[in-house]
Amino acid sequence: MEVVDEDSEVCFEEAYVVPNASDQSWSSMFGMLSTISNRITEMRSKVKAIDSRLKTCEEQQVESTAIVGSEVDELAAQMLTLNRTIGTLQFDTITAPITAVITPARCKEDLDDLEAKAKDKQFVNLVAHMFAREFGYNRHGEGASIFPLVLNCFFDKDFLMDCTWSGIHRETIKYVPQGTIPSTPIFVYSNLRELIHACVSISDETFTQAECVAMLRTSLRSSRMKLKRICTRASNKAKENIPCDDAAVKGLVENQLRRLRTAAQTDS
């Protein structure tokens, strides 16, 4: 730059170019936008990679679920086939008879013993399967015909006539001394009843607890009626054999017969 000094001499000074402030701001802004654009591009790339991995995981999960579902269905089909095979399987091996585990009760003590054993679930399962091998599986609707066969394995026929549901009949209770029970009450043996039901229902799954109780009470009534008929025949036969002129002996026998009738009138 040319400058005239005080002595009117021309001299030169070094000059500097100062950039415009607005140009510097625009440059800084463009640089910032470029950086932001690069970051956005980088983030989009990462998001795309994450989305790709998620999609891959979803596909693998769907495939794994399908495989597991297929395996579960296959196992279910195999179990169903196995159950059917077991149900129709003929056991050729020698198995212990039912009488090896269950002996028909002949007295109250035998019932008490069966009641104690029936508390054991393993014992119940063992006995039930023994009856199933004897009478068969999958006999739907045949529980009523199986029940008497099972009952005969638990009760001696003569002892069954001495049993009732409640232990005393409502018509004869007033003739019985206080504190005595003329027959064995069956309603107290709940575990034994469940055992009998299990032995029938394993062959007939439709056979219910209520049906079991109803048939048991019917069997008890039938046994008591049989006992009444026996006592009646014995009474008539005894009367025929008594001489008419022996009034004292005849009266004694009649008293005994009346006691027999009273005992026979107890019902379930």
PDB file of C-alpha atoms in Angstrom:
ATOM      1  CA  MET A   1       0.000   0.000   0.000  1.00  0.00           C
ATOM      2  CA  GLU A   2       1.361   3.427  -0.992  1.00  0.00           C
ATOM      3  CA  VAL A   3       1.528   6.018   1.821  1.00  0.00           C
ATOM      4  CA  VAL A   4       2.758   9.672   1.809  1.00  0.00           C
ATOM      5  CA  ASP A   5       4.513  10.684   4.995  1.00  0.00           C
ATOM      6  CA  GLU A   6       4.954  14.070   6.547  1.00  0.00           C
ATOM      7  CA  ASP A   7       7.972  14.851   4.379  1.00  0.00           C
ATOM      8  CA  SER A   8       5.948  14.185   1.228  1.00  0.00           C
ATOM      9  CA  GLU A   9       7.888  11.027   0.548  1.00  0.00           C
ATOM     10  CA  VAL A  10       6.169   7.973  -0.773  1.00  0.00           C
ATOM     11  CA  CYS A  11       6.598   4.751   1.159  1.00  0.00           C
ATOM     12  CA  PHE A  12       4.970   1.353   1.153  1.00  0.00           C
ATOM     13  CA  GLU A  13       3.427  -0.620   4.071  1.00  0.00           C
ATOM     14  CA  GLU A  14       2.529  -4.307   4.229  1.00  0.00           C
ATOM     15  CA  ALA A  15      -1.247  -4.950   3.978  1.00  0.00           C
ATOM     16  CA  TYR A  16      -3.352  -7.815   5.491  1.00  0.00           C
ATOM     17  CA  VAL A  17      -6.646  -9.255   4.114  1.00  0.00           C
ATOM     18  CA  VAL A  18      -9.209  -9.754   6.850  1.00  0.00           C
ATOM     19  CA  PRO A  19     -11.785 -12.456   5.914  1.00  0.00           C
ATOM     20  CA  ASN A  20     -15.450 -11.567   6.027  1.00  0.00           C
ATOM     21  CA  ALA A  21     -17.239 -12.766   9.214  1.00  0.00           C
ATOM     22  CA  SER A  22     -20.278 -14.007   7.312  1.00  0.00           C
ATOM     23  CA  ASP A  23     -18.158 -16.242   5.069  1.00  0.00           C
ATOM     24  CA  GLN A  24     -16.571 -17.885   8.108  1.00  0.00           C
ATOM     25  CA  SER A  25     -19.988 -18.636   9.664  1.00  0.00           C
ATOM     26  CA  TRP A  26     -21.267 -20.303   6.497  1.00  0.00           C
ATOM     27  CA  SER A  27     -18.157 -22.438   6.252  1.00  0.00           C
ATOM     28  CA  SER A  28     -18.532 -23.542   9.859  1.00  0.00           C
ATOM     29  CA  MET A  29     -22.200 -24.353   9.322  1.00  0.00           C
ATOM     30  CA  PHE A  30     -21.503 -26.440   6.223  1.00  0.00           C
ATOM     31  CA  GLY A  31     -18.836 -28.328   8.110  1.00  0.00           C
ATOM     32  CA  MET A  32     -21.264 -29.055  10.930  1.00  0.00           C
ATOM     33  CA  LEU A  33     -23.966 -30.196   8.514  1.00  0.00           C
ATOM     34  CA  SER A  34     -21.500 -32.475   6.804  1.00  0.00           C
ATOM     35  CA  THR A  35     -20.554 -34.006  10.144  1.00  0.00           C
ATOM     36  CA  ILE A  36     -24.210 -34.491  11.095  1.00  0.00           C
ATOM     37  CA  SER A  37     -24.950 -36.068   7.722  1.00  0.00           C
ATOM     38  CA  ASN A  38     -22.082 -38.477   8.160  1.00  0.00           C
ATOM     39  CA  ARG A  39     -23.296 -39.395  11.653  1.00  0.00           C
ATOM     40  CA  ILE A  40     -26.834 -39.952  10.377  1.00  0.00           C
ATOM     41  CA  THR A  41     -25.535 -42.196   7.621  1.00  0.00           C
ATOM     42  CA  GLU A  42     -23.484 -44.130  10.146  1.00  0.00           C
ATOM     43  CA  MET A  43     -26.462 -44.495  12.515  1.00  0.00           C
ATOM     44  CA  ARG A  44     -28.705 -45.634   9.662  1.00  0.00           C
ATOM     45  CA  SER A  45     -26.159 -48.263   8.803  1.00  0.00           C
ATOM     46  CA  LYS A  46     -26.085 -49.493  12.404  1.00  0.00           C
ATOM     47  CA  VAL A  47     -29.894 -49.498  12.665  1.00  0.00           C
ATOM     48  CA  LYS A  48     -30.083 -51.477   9.433  1.00  0.00           C
ATOM     49  CA  ALA A  49     -27.579 -53.992  10.787  1.00  0.00           C
ATOM     50  CA  ILE A  50     -29.541 -54.314  14.044  1.00  0.00           C
ATOM     51  CA  ASP A  51     -32.799 -54.746  12.135  1.00  0.00           C
ATOM     52  CA  SER A  52     -31.176 -57.439  10.028  1.00  0.00           C
ATOM     53  CA  ARG A  53     -29.984 -59.284  13.123  1.00  0.00           C
ATOM     54  CA  LEU A  54     -33.439 -59.009  14.740  1.00  0.00           C
ATOM     55  CA  LYS A  55     -35.066 -60.380  11.621  1.00  0.00           C
ATOM     56  CA  THR A  56     -32.595 -63.254  11.607  1.00  0.00           C
ATOM     57  CA  CYS A  57     -33.339 -63.963  15.285  1.00  0.00           C
ATOM     58  CA  GLU A  58     -37.080 -63.921  14.616  1.00  0.00           C
ATOM     59  CA  GLU A  59     -36.686 -66.336  11.736  1.00  0.00           C
ATOM     60  CA  GLN A  60     -34.558 -68.630  13.877  1.00  0.00           C
ATOM     61  CA  GLN A  61     -37.091 -68.417  16.714  1.00  0.00           C
ATOM     62  CA  VAL A  62     -39.977 -69.267  14.396  1.00  0.00           C
ATOM     63  CA  GLU A  63     -37.999 -72.159  12.997  1.00  0.00           C
ATOM     64  CA  SER A  64     -37.059 -73.388  16.489  1.00  0.00           C
ATOM     65  CA  THR A  65     -40.669 -73.084  17.671  1.00  0.00           C
ATOM     66  CA  ALA A  66     -41.859 -75.064  14.684  1.00  0.00           C
ATOM     67  CA  ILE A  67     -39.266 -77.761  15.339  1.00  0.00           C
ATOM     68  CA  VAL A  68     -40.159 -77.975  19.042  1.00  0.00           C
ATOM     69  CA  GLY A  69     -43.878 -78.050  18.239  1.00  0.00           C
ATOM     70  CA  SER A  70     -43.324 -80.829  15.740  1.00  0.00           C
ATOM     71  CA  GLU A  71     -41.342 -82.835  18.286  1.00  0.00           C
ATOM     72  CA  VAL A  72     -44.043 -82.319  20.939  1.00  0.00           C
ATOM     73  CA  ASP A  73     -46.753 -83.490  18.531  1.00  0.00           C
ATOM     74  CA  GLU A  74     -44.677 -86.517  17.640  1.00  0.00           C
ATOM     75  CA  LEU A  75     -44.140 -87.402  21.314  1.00  0.00           C
ATOM     76  CA  ALA A  76     -47.856 -86.962  22.031  1.00  0.00           C
ATOM     77  CA  ALA A  77     -48.711 -89.319  19.184  1.00  0.00           C
ATOM     78  CA  GLN A  78     -46.178 -91.851  20.447  1.00  0.00           C
ATOM     79  CA  MET A  79     -47.579 -91.657  23.995  1.00  0.00           C
ATOM     80  CA  LEU A  80     -51.125 -92.153  22.706  1.00  0.00           C
ATOM     81  CA  THR A  81     -50.020 -95.183  20.728  1.00  0.00           C
ATOM     82  CA  LEU A  82     -48.159 -96.526  23.755  1.00  0.00           C
ATOM     83  CA  ASN A  83     -51.201 -96.111  26.008  1.00  0.00           C
ATOM     84  CA  ARG A  84     -53.378 -97.933  23.502  1.00  0.00           C
ATOM     85  CA  THR A  85     -50.811-100.687  23.235  1.00  0.00           C
ATOM     86  CA  ILE A  86     -50.615-101.062  27.003  1.00  0.00           C
ATOM     87  CA  GLY A  87     -54.403-101.158  27.228  1.00  0.00           C
ATOM     88  CA  THR A  88     -54.648-104.051  24.785  1.00  0.00           C
ATOM     89  CA  LEU A  89     -51.427-105.784  25.754  1.00  0.00           C
ATOM     90  CA  GLN A  90     -51.729-109.429  26.635  1.00  0.00           C
ATOM     91  CA  PHE A  91     -49.493-110.355  29.538  1.00  0.00           C
ATOM     92  CA  ASP A  92     -47.996-113.738  28.900  1.00  0.00           C
ATOM     93  CA  THR A  93     -45.793-113.653  31.951  1.00  0.00           C
ATOM     94  CA  ILE A  94     -46.926-115.417  35.091  1.00  0.00           C
ATOM     95  CA  THR A  95     -48.419-112.929  37.529  1.00  0.00           C
ATOM     96  CA  ALA A  96     -49.483-113.427  41.097  1.00  0.00           C
ATOM     97  CA  PRO A  97     -53.210-114.119  41.562  1.00  0.00           C
ATOM     98  CA  ILE A  98     -55.430-111.566  43.257  1.00  0.00           C
ATOM     99  CA  THR A  99     -55.805-113.853  46.259  1.00  0.00           C
ATOM    100  CA  ALA A 100     -52.073-113.472  46.885  1.00  0.00           C
ATOM    101  CA  VAL A 101     -52.704-109.847  47.843  1.00  0.00           C
ATOM    102  CA  ILE A 102     -56.409-109.710  48.729  1.00  0.00           C
ATOM    103  CA  THR A 103     -58.158-112.260  50.923  1.00  0.00           C
ATOM    104  CA  PRO A 104     -61.944-112.009  51.332  1.00  0.00           C
ATOM    105  CA  ALA A 105     -62.759-110.533  54.734  1.00  0.00           C
ATOM    106  CA  ARG A 106     -64.404-112.969  57.137  1.00  0.00           C
ATOM    107  CA  CYS A 107     -64.654-110.670  60.152  1.00  0.00           C
ATOM    108  CA  LYS A 108     -64.395-107.047  61.215  1.00  0.00           C
ATOM    109  CA  GLU A 109     -60.685-107.433  61.957  1.00  0.00           C
ATOM    110  CA  ASP A 110     -60.077-108.405  58.333  1.00  0.00           C
ATOM    111  CA  LEU A 111     -61.886-105.255  57.207  1.00  0.00           C
ATOM    112  CA  ASP A 112     -59.776-103.157  59.556  1.00  0.00           C
ATOM    113  CA  ASP A 113     -56.653-104.678  58.034  1.00  0.00           C
ATOM    114  CA  LEU A 114     -57.840-103.936  54.486  1.00  0.00           C
ATOM    115  CA  GLU A 115     -58.754-100.387  55.495  1.00  0.00           C
ATOM    116  CA  ALA A 116     -55.229 -99.815  56.814  1.00  0.00           C
ATOM    117  CA  LYS A 117     -53.643-101.209  53.645  1.00  0.00           C
ATOM    118  CA  ALA A 118     -55.936 -99.126  51.425  1.00  0.00           C
ATOM    119  CA  LYS A 119     -54.355 -95.940  52.797  1.00  0.00           C
ATOM    120  CA  ASP A 120     -51.214 -96.786  50.816  1.00  0.00           C
ATOM    121  CA  LYS A 121     -51.542 -95.398  47.277  1.00  0.00           C
ATOM    122  CA  GLN A 122     -48.950 -97.829  45.938  1.00  0.00           C
ATOM    123  CA  PHE A 123     -50.959-100.737  47.332  1.00  0.00           C
ATOM    124  CA  VAL A 124     -54.123 -99.360  45.718  1.00  0.00           C
ATOM    125  CA  ASN A 125     -52.351 -98.994  42.368  1.00  0.00           C
ATOM    126  CA  LEU A 126     -50.928-102.523  42.574  1.00  0.00           C
ATOM    127  CA  VAL A 127     -54.268-104.132  43.433  1.00  0.00           C
ATOM    128  CA  ALA A 128     -56.158-102.110  40.809  1.00  0.00           C
ATOM    129  CA  HIS A 129     -53.822-103.243  38.030  1.00  0.00           C
ATOM    130  CA  MET A 130     -54.107-106.841  39.201  1.00  0.00           C
ATOM    131  CA  PHE A 131     -57.881-106.601  38.804  1.00  0.00           C
ATOM    132  CA  ALA A 132     -57.434-104.931  35.408  1.00  0.00           C
ATOM    133  CA  ARG A 133     -55.290-107.824  34.222  1.00  0.00           C
ATOM    134  CA  GLU A 134     -58.019-110.158  35.455  1.00  0.00           C
ATOM    135  CA  PHE A 135     -61.044-108.346  34.005  1.00  0.00           C
ATOM    136  CA  GLY A 136     -59.462-106.283  31.224  1.00  0.00           C
ATOM    137  CA  TYR A 137     -59.004-102.616  30.326  1.00  0.00           C
ATOM    138  CA  ASN A 138     -61.220-100.226  28.352  1.00  0.00           C
ATOM    139  CA  ARG A 139     -64.488-101.938  29.285  1.00  0.00           C
ATOM    140  CA  HIS A 140     -66.498 -98.737  29.145  1.00  0.00           C
ATOM    141  CA  GLY A 141     -70.005 -99.031  30.555  1.00  0.00           C
ATOM    142  CA  GLU A 142     -69.413-102.485  32.057  1.00  0.00           C
ATOM    143  CA  GLY A 143     -68.652-101.365  35.599  1.00  0.00           C
ATOM    144  CA  ALA A 144     -71.967-102.690  36.916  1.00  0.00           C
ATOM    145  CA  SER A 145     -71.102-106.213  35.797  1.00  0.00           C
ATOM    146  CA  ILE A 146     -67.519-106.000  37.061  1.00  0.00           C
ATOM    147  CA  PHE A 147     -68.463-104.670  40.510  1.00  0.00           C
ATOM    148  CA  PRO A 148     -69.945-107.933  41.949  1.00  0.00           C
ATOM    149  CA  LEU A 149     -66.853-109.848  40.851  1.00  0.00           C
ATOM    150  CA  VAL A 150     -64.614-107.341  42.598  1.00  0.00           C
ATOM    151  CA  LEU A 151     -66.792-107.294  45.717  1.00  0.00           C
ATOM    152  CA  ASN A 152     -66.557-111.075  46.049  1.00  0.00           C
ATOM    153  CA  CYS A 153     -62.782-110.731  46.270  1.00  0.00           C
ATOM    154  CA  PHE A 154     -63.071-108.387  49.250  1.00  0.00           C
ATOM    155  CA  PHE A 155     -65.957-109.940  51.210  1.00  0.00           C
ATOM    156  CA  ASP A 156     -66.704-113.490  52.192  1.00  0.00           C
ATOM    157  CA  LYS A 157     -70.339-114.167  51.270  1.00  0.00           C
ATOM    158  CA  ASP A 158     -71.298-115.276  54.780  1.00  0.00           C
ATOM    159  CA  PHE A 159     -69.598-112.286  56.368  1.00  0.00           C
ATOM    160  CA  LEU A 160     -71.266-109.922  53.900  1.00  0.00           C
ATOM    161  CA  MET A 161     -74.633-110.981  55.340  1.00  0.00           C
ATOM    162  CA  ASP A 162     -73.446-109.690  58.703  1.00  0.00           C
ATOM    163  CA  CYS A 163     -72.633-106.240  57.277  1.00  0.00           C
ATOM    164  CA  THR A 164     -74.851-103.224  56.748  1.00  0.00           C
ATOM    165  CA  TRP A 165     -74.215 -99.699  55.573  1.00  0.00           C
ATOM    166  CA  SER A 166     -74.867 -97.991  58.907  1.00  0.00           C
ATOM    167  CA  GLY A 167     -74.427-100.927  61.276  1.00  0.00           C
ATOM    168  CA  ILE A 168     -77.970-100.865  62.619  1.00  0.00           C
ATOM    169  CA  HIS A 169     -81.435-100.804  61.112  1.00  0.00           C
ATOM    170  CA  ARG A 170     -83.807 -97.986  61.908  1.00  0.00           C
ATOM    171  CA  GLU A 171     -86.676-100.429  62.516  1.00  0.00           C
ATOM    172  CA  THR A 172     -84.822-102.534  65.093  1.00  0.00           C
ATOM    173  CA  ILE A 173     -82.701 -99.955  66.882  1.00  0.00           C
ATOM    174  CA  LYS A 174     -85.203 -99.656  69.750  1.00  0.00           C
ATOM    175  CA  TYR A 175     -84.900-103.384  70.459  1.00  0.00           C
ATOM    176  CA  VAL A 176     -81.094-103.356  70.605  1.00  0.00           C
ATOM    177  CA  PRO A 177     -79.334-102.708  73.943  1.00  0.00           C
ATOM    178  CA  GLN A 178     -77.702 -99.302  74.135  1.00  0.00           C
ATOM    179  CA  GLY A 179     -74.099 -99.220  72.919  1.00  0.00           C
ATOM    180  CA  THR A 180     -74.326-102.408  70.848  1.00  0.00           C
ATOM    181  CA  ILE A 181     -74.162-102.768  67.074  1.00  0.00           C
ATOM    182  CA  PRO A 182     -75.799-105.882  65.614  1.00  0.00           C
ATOM    183  CA  SER A 183     -73.830-105.741  62.348  1.00  0.00           C
ATOM    184  CA  THR A 184     -70.604-104.384  60.882  1.00  0.00           C
ATOM    185  CA  PRO A 185     -71.000-100.825  59.505  1.00  0.00           C
ATOM    186  CA  ILE A 186     -69.416-100.376  56.090  1.00  0.00           C
ATOM    187  CA  PHE A 187     -69.757 -96.605  55.770  1.00  0.00           C
ATOM    188  CA  VAL A 188     -66.788 -96.086  58.120  1.00  0.00           C
ATOM    189  CA  TYR A 189     -64.388 -97.866  55.737  1.00  0.00           C
ATOM    190  CA  SER A 190     -63.855 -94.992  53.312  1.00  0.00           C
ATOM    191  CA  ASN A 191     -60.406 -96.102  52.124  1.00  0.00           C
ATOM    192  CA  LEU A 192     -61.688 -99.597  51.413  1.00  0.00           C
ATOM    193  CA  ARG A 193     -64.565 -98.169  49.368  1.00  0.00           C
ATOM    194  CA  GLU A 194     -62.122 -96.082  47.344  1.00  0.00           C
ATOM    195  CA  LEU A 195     -59.998 -99.174  46.766  1.00  0.00           C
ATOM    196  CA  ILE A 196     -63.002-101.120  45.483  1.00  0.00           C
ATOM    197  CA  HIS A 197     -63.922 -98.211  43.216  1.00  0.00           C
ATOM    198  CA  ALA A 198     -60.361 -98.046  41.870  1.00  0.00           C
ATOM    199  CA  CYS A 199     -60.441-101.768  41.069  1.00  0.00           C
ATOM    200  CA  VAL A 200     -63.596-101.303  38.996  1.00  0.00           C
ATOM    201  CA  SER A 201     -62.879 -97.909  37.419  1.00  0.00           C
ATOM    202  CA  ILE A 202     -59.503 -99.028  36.070  1.00  0.00           C
ATOM    203  CA  SER A 203     -61.474-101.287  33.738  1.00  0.00           C
ATOM    204  CA  ASP A 204     -64.404 -98.905  33.254  1.00  0.00           C
ATOM    205  CA  GLU A 205     -63.353 -95.264  33.496  1.00  0.00           C
ATOM    206  CA  THR A 206     -67.005 -94.158  33.440  1.00  0.00           C
ATOM    207  CA  PHE A 207     -67.776 -95.951  36.712  1.00  0.00           C
ATOM    208  CA  THR A 208     -68.193 -93.228  39.366  1.00  0.00           C
ATOM    209  CA  GLN A 209     -67.815 -93.145  43.144  1.00  0.00           C
ATOM    210  CA  ALA A 210     -71.555 -92.575  43.516  1.00  0.00           C
ATOM    211  CA  GLU A 211     -72.311 -95.679  41.459  1.00  0.00           C
ATOM    212  CA  CYS A 212     -69.870 -97.663  43.559  1.00  0.00           C
ATOM    213  CA  VAL A 213     -71.564 -96.626  46.816  1.00  0.00           C
ATOM    214  CA  ALA A 214     -75.037 -97.288  45.397  1.00  0.00           C
ATOM    215  CA  MET A 215     -74.112-100.784  44.226  1.00  0.00           C
ATOM    216  CA  LEU A 216     -72.392-101.538  47.525  1.00  0.00           C
ATOM    217  CA  ARG A 217     -75.506-100.586  49.475  1.00  0.00           C
ATOM    218  CA  THR A 218     -77.644-102.666  47.123  1.00  0.00           C
ATOM    219  CA  SER A 219     -75.375-105.669  47.668  1.00  0.00           C
ATOM    220  CA  LEU A 220     -75.616-105.221  51.430  1.00  0.00           C
ATOM    221  CA  ARG A 221     -79.408-105.111  51.279  1.00  0.00           C
ATOM    222  CA  SER A 222     -79.492-108.235  49.129  1.00  0.00           C
ATOM    223  CA  SER A 223     -77.265-110.070  51.602  1.00  0.00           C
ATOM    224  CA  ARG A 224     -79.472-109.061  54.523  1.00  0.00           C
ATOM    225  CA  MET A 225     -82.565-110.255  52.652  1.00  0.00           C
ATOM    226  CA  LYS A 226     -80.824-113.561  52.078  1.00  0.00           C
ATOM    227  CA  LEU A 227     -80.113-113.815  55.803  1.00  0.00           C
ATOM    228  CA  LYS A 228     -83.775-113.112  56.572  1.00  0.00           C
ATOM    229  CA  ARG A 229     -84.858-115.908  54.254  1.00  0.00           C
ATOM    230  CA  ILE A 230     -82.425-118.303  55.906  1.00  0.00           C
ATOM    231  CA  CYS A 231     -83.720-117.378  59.360  1.00  0.00           C
ATOM    232  CA  THR A 232     -87.320-117.753  58.217  1.00  0.00           C
ATOM    233  CA  ARG A 233     -86.685-121.236  56.849  1.00  0.00           C
ATOM    234  CA  ALA A 234     -84.882-122.206  60.055  1.00  0.00           C
ATOM    235  CA  SER A 235     -87.781-120.859  62.099  1.00  0.00           C
ATOM    236  CA  ASN A 236     -90.375-122.824  60.174  1.00  0.00           C
ATOM    237  CA  LYS A 237     -88.332-125.992  60.358  1.00  0.00           C
ATOM    238  CA  ALA A 238     -87.842-125.615  64.105  1.00  0.00           C
ATOM    239  CA  LYS A 239     -91.561-125.163  64.658  1.00  0.00           C
ATOM    240  CA  GLU A 240     -92.335-128.333  62.751  1.00  0.00           C
ATOM    241  CA  ASN A 241     -89.969-130.375  64.935  1.00  0.00           C
ATOM    242  CA  ILE A 242     -91.379-129.212  68.305  1.00  0.00           C
ATOM    243  CA  PRO A 243     -93.951-131.533  69.993  1.00  0.00           C
ATOM    244  CA  CYS A 244     -97.254-129.764  70.541  1.00  0.00           C
ATOM    245  CA  ASP A 245     -97.635-131.067  74.086  1.00  0.00           C
ATOM    246  CA  ASP A 246     -94.296-129.651  75.232  1.00  0.00           C
ATOM    247  CA  ALA A 247     -95.386-126.032  75.728  1.00  0.00           C
ATOM    248  CA  ALA A 248     -92.345-124.976  77.758  1.00  0.00           C
ATOM    249  CA  VAL A 249     -89.834-126.097  75.158  1.00  0.00           C
ATOM    250  CA  LYS A 250     -91.952-124.641  72.390  1.00  0.00           C
ATOM    251  CA  GLY A 251     -92.069-121.260  74.123  1.00  0.00           C
ATOM    252  CA  LEU A 252     -88.294-121.253  74.616  1.00  0.00           C
ATOM    253  CA  VAL A 253     -87.660-122.011  70.972  1.00  0.00           C
ATOM    254  CA  GLU A 254     -90.099-119.343  69.860  1.00  0.00           C
ATOM    255  CA  ASN A 255     -88.267-116.771  71.980  1.00  0.00           C
ATOM    256  CA  GLN A 256     -84.988-117.745  70.348  1.00  0.00           C
ATOM    257  CA  LEU A 257     -86.555-117.521  66.919  1.00  0.00           C
ATOM    258  CA  ARG A 258     -87.854-114.046  67.682  1.00  0.00           C
ATOM    259  CA  ARG A 259     -84.335-112.947  68.580  1.00  0.00           C
ATOM    260  CA  LEU A 260     -83.066-114.399  65.321  1.00  0.00           C
ATOM    261  CA  ARG A 261     -85.691-112.476  63.365  1.00  0.00           C
ATOM    262  CA  THR A 262     -84.779-109.257  65.159  1.00  0.00           C
ATOM    263  CA  ALA A 263     -81.121-109.705  64.277  1.00  0.00           C
ATOM    264  CA  ALA A 264     -82.000-110.595  60.690  1.00  0.00           C
ATOM    265  CA  GLN A 265     -84.080-107.447  60.236  1.00  0.00           C
ATOM    266  CA  THR A 266     -81.016-105.207  60.408  1.00  0.00           C
ATOM    267  CA  ASP A 267     -80.463-103.715  57.011  1.00  0.00           C
ATOM    268  CA  SER A 268     -78.055-101.524  55.209  1.00  0.00           C
TER     269      SER A 268
END
